[in-house]
């Protein structure tokens, strides 16, 4: 065969040898109107004879090539992210290629913003791809909207070979067929009105300009069987399908046709996708054979379920990668957790880096049953990775976040570093860091003084402790000690305890309540020194409930202790 220089082989309906020379395939077909064996079949005709055959197909490749093909119609769902992750791990663990293809044939809902967001989220997870719409590659274009001419060429090729025919049925006719099938309790399959039309009948409709779709001829008998890498043997009977549309009347290709042409022309060796695509395999297998394409191996991953075992959706809370990112989840935690939703290495270990996942991942260990998304476990896992971050990286992460929220005046400095050192063990998410900081700088003294929990402390001469504390503040002893940091604070507390003849809880609980406004919290000495420095430096931004240490001590002057005891009596009576 000769062709003009530069003519793309794909545009002519021919698969380049360099793309598919790597494949070996074994097909077994049984056609009433076919002849041949051992995978070598010859079409005699497409007359009104009964059509039936069965397929069992396997394609082997010397190079693993997998793809993740999102539709840019919304955010990247965690289910899609897990599918992308499994594809990535399979490719990397087998020395293959990971490809991103954008399936944007839904022109009304697809947006550039959504595409960019999906790619951004995949990059954030660390799932770097080898080919895609942003970096190109030898098998592009990588957007379906840019491949329409290719789909049209292959559709015409199928018409010429007799595998596809033009259907001139109107929407009204099709709806009527569905109603009749429903009344007769039959599946709503196309009746095949135009499947055996003569050339004269077709030309007559074409001359009138009647709109038409392209329909694929489906055998009336037989079955398709695949060996799914996750689910084992799966079989469909052709009688449940009916002739299906591959091109709409407006010239737009249908999903299953696009996917088959794309996967074949991009030399995809393994298709790893969600189980909701399992029924599509039957249509795609028929198209593969009709075009002479080898079948890839399939692996259908189970859905991610909500705690109530329904499909995880927006009504269950955050479901997109972008949402989890905004909530403060780390990419290391997301990748680790998503990998464990349906996969494990057979050991009790639950923590894996991306590199370790690549080393250990096998598709055979992916579970075929649904996995429940556990937010509590994801939070716990995120806390583990938060505490593994290098100190400087954690300070930058939290500091930038607090600055953006208006909590601190600068994203670095002692207020961020020392607060994190004090509070980090209780931080699993950024919102935990927010809550811990806001709790530290707040002073809910009056609200707590009237509670039953504080009653023993109030009755243990708390007013006298407050008076002595104010005296130490007024004469400058307290702040002079705090200028020396922890050492100065410890010396002062020891001296203060001797003066009041108090020690242990009898000393520390009243001091904690008077200075922090709370009975519980992180180390008191560290907290008081930090509050003193924060008030002095202006490192904490105004607002957000921050009460400086000197302001707290001045508020103590206005406490009416007699009134506090009466309030406690009222609360006890109400209880």
Short mmCIF file of N, CA, C and O in Angstrom, two decimals, residues 300-391:
data_model
loop_
_atom_site.label_atom_id
_atom_site.label_comp_id
_atom_site.label_asym_id
_atom_site.label_seq_id
_atom_site.Cartn_x
_atom_site.Cartn_y
_atom_site.Cartn_z
N UNK A 300 -11.95 -4.30 36.79
CA UNK A 300 -13.00 -3.40 37.24
C UNK A 300 -13.00 -3.29 38.77
O UNK A 300 -13.23 -4.27 39.46
N UNK A 301 -12.72 -2.09 39.23
CA UNK A 301 -12.56 -1.80 40.66
C UNK A 301 -13.92 -1.51 41.28
O UNK A 301 -14.73 -0.77 40.69
N UNK A 302 -14.16 -2.03 42.46
CA UNK A 302 -15.44 -1.82 43.14
C UNK A 302 -15.61 -0.36 43.55
O UNK A 302 -14.64 0.39 43.68
N UNK A 303 -16.86 0.01 43.80
CA UNK A 303 -17.18 1.38 44.19
C UNK A 303 -16.73 1.64 45.63
O UNK A 303 -16.58 0.73 46.43
N UNK A 304 -16.54 2.92 45.94
CA UNK A 304 -16.30 3.33 47.32
C UNK A 304 -17.66 3.62 47.95
O UNK A 304 -18.47 4.35 47.37
N UNK A 305 -17.90 3.05 49.11
CA UNK A 305 -19.20 3.14 49.75
C UNK A 305 -19.18 4.09 50.94
O UNK A 305 -18.14 4.31 51.57
N UNK A 306 -20.34 4.65 51.24
CA UNK A 306 -20.53 5.46 52.43
C UNK A 306 -20.73 4.54 53.63
O UNK A 306 -20.93 3.33 53.46
N UNK A 307 -20.69 5.05 54.86
CA UNK A 307 -20.90 4.20 56.04
C UNK A 307 -22.20 3.42 56.00
O UNK A 307 -22.29 2.33 56.58
N UNK A 308 -23.24 3.96 55.32
CA UNK A 308 -24.52 3.23 55.24
C UNK A 308 -24.54 2.22 54.09
O UNK A 308 -25.58 1.68 53.75
N UNK A 309 -23.36 1.99 53.48
CA UNK A 309 -23.15 1.02 52.39
C UNK A 309 -23.76 1.45 51.06
O UNK A 309 -23.79 0.68 50.11
N UNK A 310 -24.25 2.69 50.98
CA UNK A 310 -24.69 3.22 49.69
C UNK A 310 -23.48 3.83 48.97
O UNK A 310 -22.41 3.98 49.57
N UNK A 311 -23.66 4.18 47.71
CA UNK A 311 -22.57 4.79 46.96
C UNK A 311 -22.21 6.14 47.58
O UNK A 311 -23.09 6.94 47.89
N UNK A 312 -20.93 6.38 47.78
CA UNK A 312 -20.47 7.62 48.41
C UNK A 312 -20.85 8.81 47.53
O UNK A 312 -20.51 8.86 46.35
N UNK A 313 -21.57 9.77 48.12
CA UNK A 313 -22.03 10.94 47.35
C UNK A 313 -21.95 12.19 48.22
O UNK A 313 -21.58 12.13 49.40
N UNK A 314 -22.32 13.31 47.63
CA UNK A 314 -22.20 14.60 48.32
C UNK A 314 -23.02 14.65 49.61
O UNK A 314 -22.67 15.38 50.54
N UNK A 315 -24.12 13.89 49.65
CA UNK A 315 -24.95 13.95 50.86
C UNK A 315 -24.24 13.34 52.07
O UNK A 315 -24.68 13.52 53.21
N UNK A 316 -23.12 12.65 51.85
CA UNK A 316 -22.36 12.07 52.95
C UNK A 316 -21.24 12.99 53.42
O UNK A 316 -20.48 12.63 54.32
N UNK A 317 -21.14 14.19 52.83
CA UNK A 317 -20.07 15.12 53.21
C UNK A 317 -19.09 15.32 52.07
O UNK A 317 -19.43 15.17 50.90
N UNK A 318 -17.86 15.67 52.42
CA UNK A 318 -16.83 15.91 51.41
C UNK A 318 -16.55 14.63 50.62
O UNK A 318 -16.41 13.56 51.19
N UNK A 319 -16.48 14.77 49.30
CA UNK A 319 -16.21 13.60 48.45
C UNK A 319 -15.14 13.88 47.39
O UNK A 319 -14.68 12.95 46.74
N UNK A 320 -14.76 15.14 47.20
CA UNK A 320 -13.78 15.45 46.16
C UNK A 320 -12.40 15.68 46.76
O UNK A 320 -12.27 16.09 47.92
N UNK A 321 -11.40 15.42 45.97
CA UNK A 321 -10.02 15.61 46.42
C UNK A 321 -9.78 17.06 46.80
O UNK A 321 -9.13 17.36 47.80
N UNK A 322 -10.34 17.99 46.01
CA UNK A 322 -10.16 19.41 46.30
C UNK A 322 -10.72 19.79 47.66
O UNK A 322 -10.13 20.60 48.39
N UNK A 323 -11.86 19.22 48.03
CA UNK A 323 -12.45 19.51 49.34
C UNK A 323 -11.56 19.03 50.47
O UNK A 323 -11.34 19.74 51.46
N UNK A 324 -11.03 17.84 50.34
CA UNK A 324 -10.15 17.30 51.37
C UNK A 324 -8.86 18.12 51.47
O UNK A 324 -8.32 18.32 52.56
N UNK A 325 -8.39 18.61 50.34
CA UNK A 325 -7.20 19.46 50.34
C UNK A 325 -7.47 20.74 51.11
O UNK A 325 -6.65 21.18 51.94
N UNK A 326 -8.63 21.36 50.86
CA UNK A 326 -8.98 22.60 51.55
C UNK A 326 -9.17 22.38 53.05
O UNK A 326 -8.93 23.28 53.86
N UNK A 327 -9.59 21.18 53.43
CA UNK A 327 -9.80 20.87 54.85
C UNK A 327 -8.49 20.62 55.58
O UNK A 327 -8.47 20.49 56.81
N UNK A 328 -7.40 20.56 54.85
CA UNK A 328 -6.09 20.40 55.48
C UNK A 328 -5.52 19.00 55.43
O UNK A 328 -4.53 18.72 56.12
N UNK A 329 -6.11 18.12 54.64
CA UNK A 329 -5.54 16.79 54.51
C UNK A 329 -4.27 16.85 53.65
O UNK A 329 -4.20 17.63 52.70
N UNK A 330 -3.30 16.04 54.00
CA UNK A 330 -2.04 16.00 53.27
C UNK A 330 -2.13 14.98 52.13
O UNK A 330 -2.80 13.96 52.26
N UNK A 331 -1.42 15.24 51.02
CA UNK A 331 -1.47 14.29 49.89
C UNK A 331 -0.94 12.91 50.28
O UNK A 331 -1.44 11.90 49.79
N UNK A 332 0.08 12.86 51.17
CA UNK A 332 0.61 11.57 51.60
C UNK A 332 -0.47 10.73 52.27
O UNK A 332 -0.58 9.51 52.04
N UNK A 333 -1.30 11.39 53.10
CA UNK A 333 -2.36 10.67 53.81
C UNK A 333 -3.46 10.23 52.85
O UNK A 333 -3.97 9.10 52.95
N UNK A 334 -3.83 11.10 51.91
CA UNK A 334 -4.87 10.76 50.95
C UNK A 334 -4.46 9.57 50.09
O UNK A 334 -5.24 8.64 49.89
N UNK A 335 -3.24 9.59 49.59
CA UNK A 335 -2.75 8.49 48.75
C UNK A 335 -2.71 7.19 49.54
O UNK A 335 -3.18 6.14 49.08
N UNK A 336 -2.16 7.25 50.74
CA UNK A 336 -2.06 6.06 51.59
C UNK A 336 -3.45 5.50 51.89
O UNK A 336 -3.69 4.29 51.74
N UNK A 337 -4.38 6.37 52.26
CA UNK A 337 -5.70 5.90 52.63
C UNK A 337 -6.46 5.34 51.43
O UNK A 337 -7.09 4.28 51.51
N UNK A 338 -6.41 6.03 50.29
CA UNK A 338 -7.12 5.57 49.10
C UNK A 338 -6.58 4.21 48.64
O UNK A 338 -7.35 3.36 48.18
N UNK A 339 -5.28 4.01 48.77
CA UNK A 339 -4.71 2.72 48.37
C UNK A 339 -5.27 1.58 49.21
O UNK A 339 -5.46 0.46 48.71
N UNK A 340 -5.55 1.86 50.48
CA UNK A 340 -6.05 0.81 51.37
C UNK A 340 -7.54 0.56 51.21
O UNK A 340 -8.08 -0.36 51.82
N UNK A 341 -8.23 1.37 50.41
CA UNK A 341 -9.64 1.15 50.14
C UNK A 341 -9.78 0.08 49.05
O UNK A 341 -9.97 0.37 47.88
N UNK A 342 -9.64 -1.16 49.46
CA UNK A 342 -9.78 -2.25 48.51
C UNK A 342 -8.49 -2.95 48.16
O UNK A 342 -8.47 -3.87 47.34
N UNK A 343 -7.38 -2.53 48.78
CA UNK A 343 -6.09 -3.19 48.51
C UNK A 343 -5.30 -3.30 49.81
O UNK A 343 -5.47 -2.48 50.72
N UNK A 344 -4.45 -4.28 49.89
CA UNK A 344 -3.54 -4.44 51.01
C UNK A 344 -2.41 -5.35 50.58
O UNK A 344 -2.55 -6.13 49.64
N UNK A 345 -1.30 -5.25 51.28
CA UNK A 345 -0.15 -6.10 50.90
C UNK A 345 -0.12 -7.42 51.65
O UNK A 345 0.85 -8.18 51.53
N UNK A 346 -1.18 -7.70 52.44
CA UNK A 346 -1.24 -8.96 53.16
C UNK A 346 -0.59 -8.92 54.52
O UNK A 346 -0.53 -9.95 55.20
N UNK A 347 -0.10 -7.76 54.95
CA UNK A 347 0.51 -7.60 56.27
C UNK A 347 -0.34 -6.63 57.09
O UNK A 347 -1.19 -5.92 56.55
N UNK A 348 -0.11 -6.55 58.42
CA UNK A 348 -0.86 -5.60 59.24
C UNK A 348 -0.46 -4.14 59.01
O UNK A 348 -1.12 -3.23 59.52
N UNK A 349 0.60 -3.92 58.26
CA UNK A 349 1.07 -2.56 58.05
C UNK A 349 0.02 -1.71 57.34
O UNK A 349 -0.59 -2.14 56.36
N UNK A 350 -0.17 -0.49 57.82
CA UNK A 350 -1.15 0.42 57.23
C UNK A 350 -0.53 1.69 56.67
O UNK A 350 -1.23 2.50 56.08
N UNK A 351 0.75 1.87 56.85
CA UNK A 351 1.40 3.11 56.40
C UNK A 351 2.38 2.81 55.27
O UNK A 351 3.31 2.01 55.43
N UNK A 352 2.13 3.45 54.12
CA UNK A 352 2.96 3.26 52.94
C UNK A 352 3.22 4.60 52.28
O UNK A 352 2.29 5.39 52.09
N UNK A 353 4.46 4.85 51.90
CA UNK A 353 4.74 5.98 51.04
C UNK A 353 4.33 5.62 49.62
O UNK A 353 4.09 4.44 49.31
N UNK A 354 4.27 6.59 48.74
CA UNK A 354 3.93 6.32 47.35
C UNK A 354 4.95 5.38 46.72
O UNK A 354 4.60 4.48 45.95
N UNK A 355 6.21 5.57 47.08
CA UNK A 355 7.27 4.70 46.53
C UNK A 355 7.08 3.26 47.02
O UNK A 355 7.28 2.30 46.25
N UNK A 356 6.71 3.10 48.28
CA UNK A 356 6.49 1.75 48.82
C UNK A 356 5.27 1.10 48.18
O UNK A 356 5.26 -0.11 47.93
N UNK A 357 4.24 1.90 47.88
CA UNK A 357 3.06 1.36 47.21
C UNK A 357 3.41 0.86 45.82
O UNK A 357 2.94 -0.20 45.39
N UNK A 358 4.24 1.60 45.12
CA UNK A 358 4.68 1.16 43.79
C UNK A 358 5.40 -0.18 43.88
O UNK A 358 5.18 -1.08 43.07
N UNK A 359 6.23 -0.33 44.89
CA UNK A 359 7.01 -1.55 45.06
C UNK A 359 6.13 -2.75 45.41
O UNK A 359 6.37 -3.86 44.94
N UNK A 360 5.06 -2.53 46.19
CA UNK A 360 4.27 -3.64 46.71
C UNK A 360 2.98 -3.91 45.93
O UNK A 360 2.38 -4.97 46.07
N UNK A 361 2.52 -2.97 45.12
CA UNK A 361 1.20 -3.09 44.50
C UNK A 361 1.14 -4.21 43.47
O UNK A 361 2.02 -4.35 42.63
N UNK A 362 0.07 -5.01 43.56
CA UNK A 362 -0.28 -5.96 42.51
C UNK A 362 -1.79 -5.90 42.32
O UNK A 362 -2.54 -5.75 43.29
N UNK A 363 -2.24 -6.00 41.09
CA UNK A 363 -3.68 -5.92 40.80
C UNK A 363 -4.41 -7.12 41.39
O UNK A 363 -5.61 -7.03 41.70
N UNK A 364 -3.72 -8.24 41.57
CA UNK A 364 -4.36 -9.44 42.09
C UNK A 364 -4.82 -9.27 43.53
O UNK A 364 -5.70 -9.98 44.00
N UNK A 365 -4.23 -8.33 44.26
CA UNK A 365 -4.60 -8.12 45.66
C UNK A 365 -5.68 -7.05 45.83
O UNK A 365 -6.03 -6.69 46.96
N UNK A 366 -6.23 -6.54 44.72
CA UNK A 366 -7.34 -5.60 44.81
C UNK A 366 -8.62 -6.39 45.07
O UNK A 366 -8.94 -7.35 44.37
N UNK A 367 -9.35 -5.99 46.09
CA UNK A 367 -10.55 -6.71 46.51
C UNK A 367 -11.72 -6.35 45.60
O UNK A 367 -11.90 -5.19 45.23
N UNK A 368 -12.54 -7.33 45.26
CA UNK A 368 -13.67 -7.07 44.37
C UNK A 368 -14.91 -6.59 45.11
O UNK A 368 -15.90 -6.20 44.47
N UNK A 369 -14.91 -6.61 46.42
CA UNK A 369 -16.06 -6.11 47.18
C UNK A 369 -15.85 -4.63 47.51
O UNK A 369 -14.72 -4.14 47.56
N UNK A 370 -16.95 -3.92 47.74
CA UNK A 370 -16.89 -2.48 47.99
C UNK A 370 -16.16 -2.14 49.28
O UNK A 370 -16.18 -2.91 50.24
N UNK A 371 -15.51 -0.99 49.30
CA UNK A 371 -14.79 -0.53 50.48
C UNK A 371 -15.50 0.69 51.06
O UNK A 371 -15.90 1.59 50.33
N UNK A 372 -15.66 0.72 52.39
CA UNK A 372 -16.37 1.80 53.06
C UNK A 372 -15.39 2.93 53.39
O UNK A 372 -14.33 2.70 53.96
N UNK A 373 -15.77 4.14 53.02
CA UNK A 373 -14.94 5.32 53.29
C UNK A 373 -15.12 5.73 54.74
O UNK A 373 -16.21 6.06 55.18
N UNK A 374 -14.04 5.72 55.51
CA UNK A 374 -14.06 5.99 56.94
C UNK A 374 -13.35 7.32 57.20
O UNK A 374 -12.12 7.39 57.22
N UNK A 375 -14.11 8.38 57.44
CA UNK A 375 -13.53 9.71 57.66
C UNK A 375 -12.66 9.73 58.91
O UNK A 375 -11.63 10.40 58.96
N UNK A 376 -13.09 8.99 59.95
CA UNK A 376 -12.34 8.98 61.20
C UNK A 376 -10.95 8.39 61.00
O UNK A 376 -9.95 8.92 61.50
N UNK A 377 -10.88 7.31 60.24
CA UNK A 377 -9.58 6.70 59.98
C UNK A 377 -8.71 7.60 59.12
O UNK A 377 -7.48 7.68 59.32
N UNK A 378 -9.31 8.28 58.15
CA UNK A 378 -8.55 9.19 57.31
C UNK A 378 -7.96 10.32 58.15
O UNK A 378 -6.80 10.71 57.97
N UNK A 379 -8.74 10.87 59.09
CA UNK A 379 -8.24 11.91 59.99
C UNK A 379 -7.07 11.38 60.83
O UNK A 379 -6.04 12.06 60.98
N UNK A 380 -7.24 10.19 61.36
CA UNK A 380 -6.18 9.59 62.17
C UNK A 380 -4.91 9.41 61.34
O UNK A 380 -3.80 9.72 61.80
N UNK A 381 -5.06 8.93 60.12
CA UNK A 381 -3.90 8.73 59.26
C UNK A 381 -3.26 10.06 58.90
O UNK A 381 -2.02 10.18 58.83
N UNK A 382 -4.07 11.09 58.70
CA UNK A 382 -3.53 12.40 58.38
C UNK A 382 -2.72 12.95 59.56
O UNK A 382 -1.66 13.57 59.36
N UNK A 383 -3.21 12.73 60.79
CA UNK A 383 -2.47 13.16 61.96
C UNK A 383 -1.11 12.50 62.03
O UNK A 383 -0.11 13.14 62.42
N UNK A 384 -1.05 11.23 61.67
CA UNK A 384 0.23 10.51 61.65
C UNK A 384 1.21 11.21 60.71
O UNK A 384 2.38 11.43 61.07
N UNK A 385 0.73 11.57 59.52
CA UNK A 385 1.62 12.21 58.55
C UNK A 385 1.94 13.66 58.93
O UNK A 385 3.03 14.16 58.62
N UNK A 386 1.01 14.33 59.61
CA UNK A 386 1.29 15.69 60.09
C UNK A 386 2.47 15.67 61.05
O UNK A 386 3.37 16.52 60.99
N UNK A 387 2.48 14.68 61.95
CA UNK A 387 3.53 14.62 62.95
C UNK A 387 4.86 14.10 62.38
O UNK A 387 5.90 14.22 63.03
N UNK A 388 4.81 13.53 61.18
CA UNK A 388 6.04 13.08 60.53
C UNK A 388 6.71 14.20 59.72
O UNK A 388 7.86 14.05 59.32
N UNK A 389 5.98 15.29 59.50
CA UNK A 389 6.56 16.38 58.71
C UNK A 389 7.77 16.98 59.42
O UNK A 389 7.77 17.11 60.65
N UNK A 390 8.80 17.36 58.68
CA UNK A 390 9.92 18.08 59.31
C UNK A 390 9.39 19.35 59.99
O UNK A 390 8.47 19.99 59.47
N UNK A 391 9.95 19.74 61.14
CA UNK A 391 9.44 20.89 61.88
C UNK A 391 9.29 22.16 61.03
O UNK A 391 8.28 22.86 61.12
#
